[in-house]
Amino acid sequence: MKQFSYTITDPVGIHARPAGILVKAVKPFESSCKITKGEKTVDLRKLMALMGMGIKCGDTVQVTIEGPDEDVAAETIEKFFKENL
């Protein structure tokens, strides 16, 4: 299992455009990819659930990846967060 925390720096948080790109980036991986904010955890493959979390600038999220390709998936997702969010 791989995990990392990230504080959102995008002024509008996780909104439609980056959320859609993130969902597409995660889809090819076999591993379970989840994001947690506070008490709420959702699958990173579910666009509407991700959007429904209401993640804003300054919020810290925890990303958890578990499965056969978790190393590559974690690296890809973390890179996406740093470059886009």
Coordinates of N, CA, C and O in Angstrom, one line a residue:
M1 N 0.8 -1.2 0.0 CA 0.0 0.0 0.0 C 0.9 1.2 0.0 O 1.9 1.3 0.7
K2 N 0.5 2.2 -0.8 CA 1.2 3.5 -0.9 C 0.3 4.6 -0.5 O -0.9 4.5 -0.8
Q3 N 0.8 5.5 0.2 CA 0.0 6.7 0.7 C 0.8 7.9 0.6 O 2.0 7.9 0.7
F4 N 0.1 9.0 0.3 CA 0.7 10.3 0.4 C -0.3 11.4 0.8 O -1.5 11.2 0.5
S5 N 0.1 12.4 1.4 CA -0.8 13.6 1.7 C -0.4 14.7 0.8 O 0.8 14.9 0.4
Y6 N -1.4 15.5 0.5 CA -1.1 16.6 -0.4 C -2.1 17.8 0.0 O -3.3 17.6 0.2
T7 N -1.5 19.0 0.1 CA -2.3 20.2 0.3 C -2.6 20.9 -1.0 O -1.7 21.2 -1.7
I8 N -3.9 21.0 -1.3 CA -4.3 21.6 -2.6 C -3.9 23.1 -2.7 O -4.1 23.9 -1.8
T9 N -3.2 23.4 -3.8 CA -2.7 24.8 -4.0 C -3.5 25.5 -5.1 O -3.4 26.7 -5.2
D10 N -4.2 24.8 -5.9 CA -5.0 25.4 -7.0 C -6.0 26.3 -6.3 O -6.8 25.9 -5.4
P11 N -6.1 27.6 -6.8 CA -7.0 28.6 -6.1 C -8.5 28.1 -6.1 O -9.2 28.6 -5.2
V12 N -8.9 27.3 -7.0 CA -10.4 26.9 -7.0 C -10.5 25.4 -6.6 O -11.6 24.9 -6.7
G13 N -9.4 24.8 -6.1 CA -9.5 23.4 -5.6 C -9.6 22.4 -6.7 O -9.2 22.7 -7.8
I14 N -10.2 21.3 -6.3 CA -10.4 20.2 -7.4 C -11.7 20.5 -8.0 O -12.8 20.2 -7.5
H15 N -11.7 21.1 -9.2 CA -12.9 21.4 -10.0 C -12.9 20.5 -11.2 O -12.2 19.6 -11.4
A16 N -13.9 20.7 -12.1 CA -14.3 19.8 -13.2 C -13.1 19.4 -14.1 O -12.9 18.2 -14.3
R17 N -12.3 20.4 -14.6 CA -11.3 20.1 -15.5 C -10.2 19.2 -14.9 O -9.9 18.1 -15.5
P18 N -9.6 19.5 -13.8 CA -8.5 18.7 -13.3 C -9.1 17.3 -12.8 O -8.4 16.3 -12.8
A19 N -10.3 17.4 -12.3 CA -10.9 16.1 -11.8 C -11.1 15.2 -12.9 O -10.8 14.0 -12.8
G20 N -11.6 15.6 -14.0 CA -11.8 14.8 -15.2 C -10.5 14.2 -15.7 O -10.4 13.0 -16.0
I21 N -9.4 15.0 -15.7 CA -8.1 14.5 -16.2 C -7.6 13.5 -15.2 O -7.0 12.5 -15.6
L22 N -7.8 13.7 -13.9 CA -7.3 12.8 -12.9 C -8.0 11.5 -13.0 O -7.3 10.4 -12.9
V23 N -9.3 11.5 -13.2 CA -10.1 10.2 -13.4 C -9.5 9.4 -14.5 O -9.3 8.2 -14.5
K24 N -9.3 10.1 -15.7 CA -8.7 9.4 -16.9 C -7.3 8.9 -16.6 O -7.0 7.8 -17.1
A25 N -6.5 9.6 -15.8 CA -5.2 9.2 -15.5 C -5.2 7.9 -14.6 O -4.3 7.1 -14.8
V26 N -6.2 7.8 -13.8 CA -6.2 6.7 -12.8 C -6.8 5.4 -13.5 O -6.5 4.3 -13.1
K27 N -7.7 5.6 -14.4 CA -8.5 4.4 -15.0 C -7.6 3.2 -15.5 O -8.0 2.1 -15.3
P28 N -6.4 3.5 -16.1 CA -5.7 2.3 -16.6 C -5.1 1.4 -15.5 O -4.7 0.3 -15.8
F29 N -5.0 1.9 -14.3 CA -4.3 1.1 -13.2 C -5.3 0.1 -12.6 O -6.5 0.3 -12.4
E30 N -4.7 -1.1 -12.3 CA -5.5 -2.1 -11.6 C -5.7 -1.8 -10.1 O -6.7 -2.3 -9.5
S31 N -4.8 -1.1 -9.5 CA -4.8 -0.8 -8.1 C -6.0 0.0 -7.7 O -6.6 0.8 -8.5
S32 N -6.4 -0.2 -6.5 CA -7.5 0.6 -5.9 C -6.9 2.0 -5.5 O -5.8 2.1 -4.9
C33 N -7.5 3.1 -6.0 CA -7.0 4.4 -5.8 C -8.1 5.2 -5.1 O -9.2 5.5 -5.7
K34 N -7.8 5.7 -3.9 CA -8.8 6.4 -3.1 C -8.3 7.7 -2.6 O -7.1 7.8 -2.4
I35 N -9.2 8.7 -2.4 CA -8.8 10.0 -1.8 C -9.7 10.2 -0.6 O -10.9 9.9 -0.6
T36 N -9.1 10.7 0.4 CA -9.8 11.0 1.7 C -9.6 12.4 2.1 O -8.5 12.9 2.1
K37 N -10.7 13.0 2.5 CA -10.7 14.4 3.1 C -11.6 14.3 4.3 O -12.8 14.0 4.2
G38 N -11.0 14.5 5.5 CA -11.7 14.4 6.7 C -12.2 12.9 6.9 O -11.5 12.0 6.8
E39 N -13.5 12.8 7.0 CA -14.1 11.5 7.2 C -14.6 10.8 5.9 O -15.0 9.7 6.0
K40 N -14.5 11.5 4.8 CA -15.0 11.0 3.6 C -13.9 10.5 2.7 O -12.9 11.1 2.4
T41 N -14.2 9.3 2.1 CA -13.2 8.6 1.2 C -14.0 8.2 0.0 O -15.1 7.7 0.1
V42 N -13.4 8.5 -1.2 CA -14.0 8.1 -2.5 C -13.0 7.5 -3.4 O -11.8 7.8 -3.3
D43 N -13.5 6.7 -4.4 CA -12.7 6.1 -5.4 C -12.3 7.2 -6.4 O -13.1 8.0 -6.9
L44 N -11.0 7.3 -6.8 CA -10.6 8.3 -7.7 C -11.1 8.1 -9.2 O -10.9 8.9 -10.0
R45 N -11.7 6.9 -9.4 CA -12.3 6.7 -10.7 C -13.7 7.2 -10.9 O -14.3 7.1 -11.9
K46 N -14.3 7.7 -9.8 CA -15.7 8.2 -9.8 C -15.7 9.7 -9.8 O -15.6 10.4 -8.8
L47 N -15.9 10.3 -11.0 CA -15.8 11.8 -11.2 C -16.8 12.5 -10.3 O -16.4 13.4 -9.6
M48 N -18.0 12.1 -10.3 CA -19.1 12.8 -9.5 C -18.8 12.7 -8.0 O -19.0 13.7 -7.3
A49 N -18.3 11.6 -7.5 CA -18.0 11.4 -6.1 C -16.8 12.3 -5.8 O -16.8 13.0 -4.7
L50 N -15.8 12.4 -6.6 CA -14.7 13.3 -6.4 C -15.1 14.7 -6.4 O -14.7 15.5 -5.5
M51 N -15.9 15.1 -7.3 CA -16.4 16.5 -7.3 C -17.2 16.8 -6.1 O -17.2 17.9 -5.6
G52 N -18.0 15.8 -5.6 CA -18.9 16.0 -4.5 C -18.2 16.2 -3.2 O -18.8 16.6 -2.2
M53 N -16.9 15.9 -3.1 CA -16.1 16.1 -1.9 C -15.9 17.6 -1.6 O -15.6 17.9 -0.4
G54 N -16.0 18.4 -2.6 CA -15.8 19.9 -2.3 C -14.5 20.2 -1.8 O -14.3 21.0 -0.9
I55 N -13.4 19.7 -2.4 CA -12.0 20.0 -2.0 C -11.6 21.3 -2.5 O -11.6 21.6 -3.7
K56 N -11.3 22.2 -1.5 CA -10.9 23.6 -1.8 C -9.4 23.8 -1.7 O -8.7 23.0 -1.1
C57 N -8.9 25.0 -2.1 CA -7.6 25.4 -1.9 C -7.2 25.4 -0.4 O -8.0 25.9 0.4
G58 N -6.1 24.8 0.0 CA -5.7 24.8 1.4 C -6.1 23.5 2.1 O -5.6 23.2 3.1
D59 N -7.0 22.7 1.5 CA -7.4 21.4 2.1 C -6.3 20.4 1.9 O -5.7 20.4 0.8
T60 N -6.1 19.6 2.9 CA -5.1 18.5 2.8 C -5.9 17.2 2.6 O -6.8 16.9 3.3
V61 N -5.5 16.5 1.6 CA -6.1 15.2 1.3 C -5.1 14.1 1.5 O -3.9 14.3 1.4
Q62 N -5.6 12.9 1.7 CA -4.8 11.7 1.8 C -5.1 10.8 0.6 O -6.3 10.5 0.4
V63 N -4.1 10.4 -0.2 CA -4.3 9.5 -1.3 C -3.8 8.1 -1.0 O -2.6 8.0 -0.5
T64 N -4.6 7.1 -1.2 CA -4.2 5.7 -0.9 C -4.3 4.8 -2.1 O -5.3 4.8 -2.8
I65 N -3.2 4.1 -2.5 CA -3.2 3.3 -3.6 C -2.7 1.9 -3.1 O -1.7 1.7 -2.5
E66 N -3.5 0.9 -3.5 CA -3.2 -0.5 -3.1 C -3.5 -1.5 -4.2 O -4.6 -1.5 -4.8
G67 N -2.5 -2.2 -4.6 CA -2.7 -3.2 -5.7 C -1.4 -3.6 -6.4 O -0.4 -3.1 -6.0
P68 N -1.6 -4.4 -7.5 CA -0.4 -4.9 -8.2 C 0.5 -3.8 -8.8 O 1.7 -4.0 -9.0
D69 N -0.1 -2.7 -9.2 CA 0.7 -1.7 -9.9 C 0.8 -0.4 -9.1 O 0.8 0.7 -9.6
E70 N 0.7 -0.5 -7.7 CA 0.6 0.6 -6.8 C 1.8 1.6 -6.9 O 1.6 2.8 -6.8
D71 N 3.0 1.1 -7.2 CA 4.2 1.9 -7.3 C 4.1 2.9 -8.4 O 4.2 4.1 -8.2
V72 N 3.7 2.4 -9.6 CA 3.6 3.3 -10.8 C 2.4 4.2 -10.6 O 2.4 5.4 -10.9
A73 N 1.3 3.7 -10.1 CA 0.1 4.5 -9.9 C 0.3 5.6 -8.9 O -0.1 6.8 -9.2
A74 N 1.0 5.3 -7.8 CA 1.3 6.3 -6.8 C 2.1 7.4 -7.4 O 1.9 8.6 -7.2
E75 N 3.2 7.0 -8.1 CA 4.1 8.0 -8.8 C 3.3 8.9 -9.8 O 3.5 10.1 -9.8
T76 N 2.4 8.3 -10.6 CA 1.7 9.0 -11.6 C 0.7 10.0 -10.9 O 0.6 11.2 -11.3
I77 N 0.0 9.6 -9.9 CA -1.0 10.4 -9.2 C -0.3 11.5 -8.5 O -0.8 12.7 -8.5
E78 N 0.8 11.2 -7.7 CA 1.5 12.3 -7.0 C 2.0 13.4 -8.0 O 1.9 14.6 -7.7
K79 N 2.6 12.9 -9.1 CA 3.1 13.9 -10.1 C 1.9 14.7 -10.6 O 2.1 16.0 -10.7
F80 N 0.8 14.1 -10.9 CA -0.4 14.9 -11.3 C -0.8 16.0 -10.3 O -1.0 17.1 -10.7
F81 N -0.9 15.6 -9.1 CA -1.2 16.5 -8.0 C -0.3 17.7 -8.0 O -0.7 18.9 -7.9
K82 N 1.0 17.4 -8.0 CA 2.0 18.5 -7.9 C 2.0 19.4 -9.1 O 2.2 20.6 -9.0
E83 N 1.7 18.9 -10.3 CA 1.7 19.7 -11.5 C 0.3 20.4 -11.7 O 0.3 21.5 -12.4
N84 N -0.8 19.9 -11.2 CA -2.1 20.5 -11.6 C -2.9 21.0 -10.4 O -3.9 21.7 -10.6
L85 N -2.6 20.5 -9.2 CA -3.5 20.9 -8.1 C -2.7 21.6 -7.0 O -3.1 21.9 -5.9

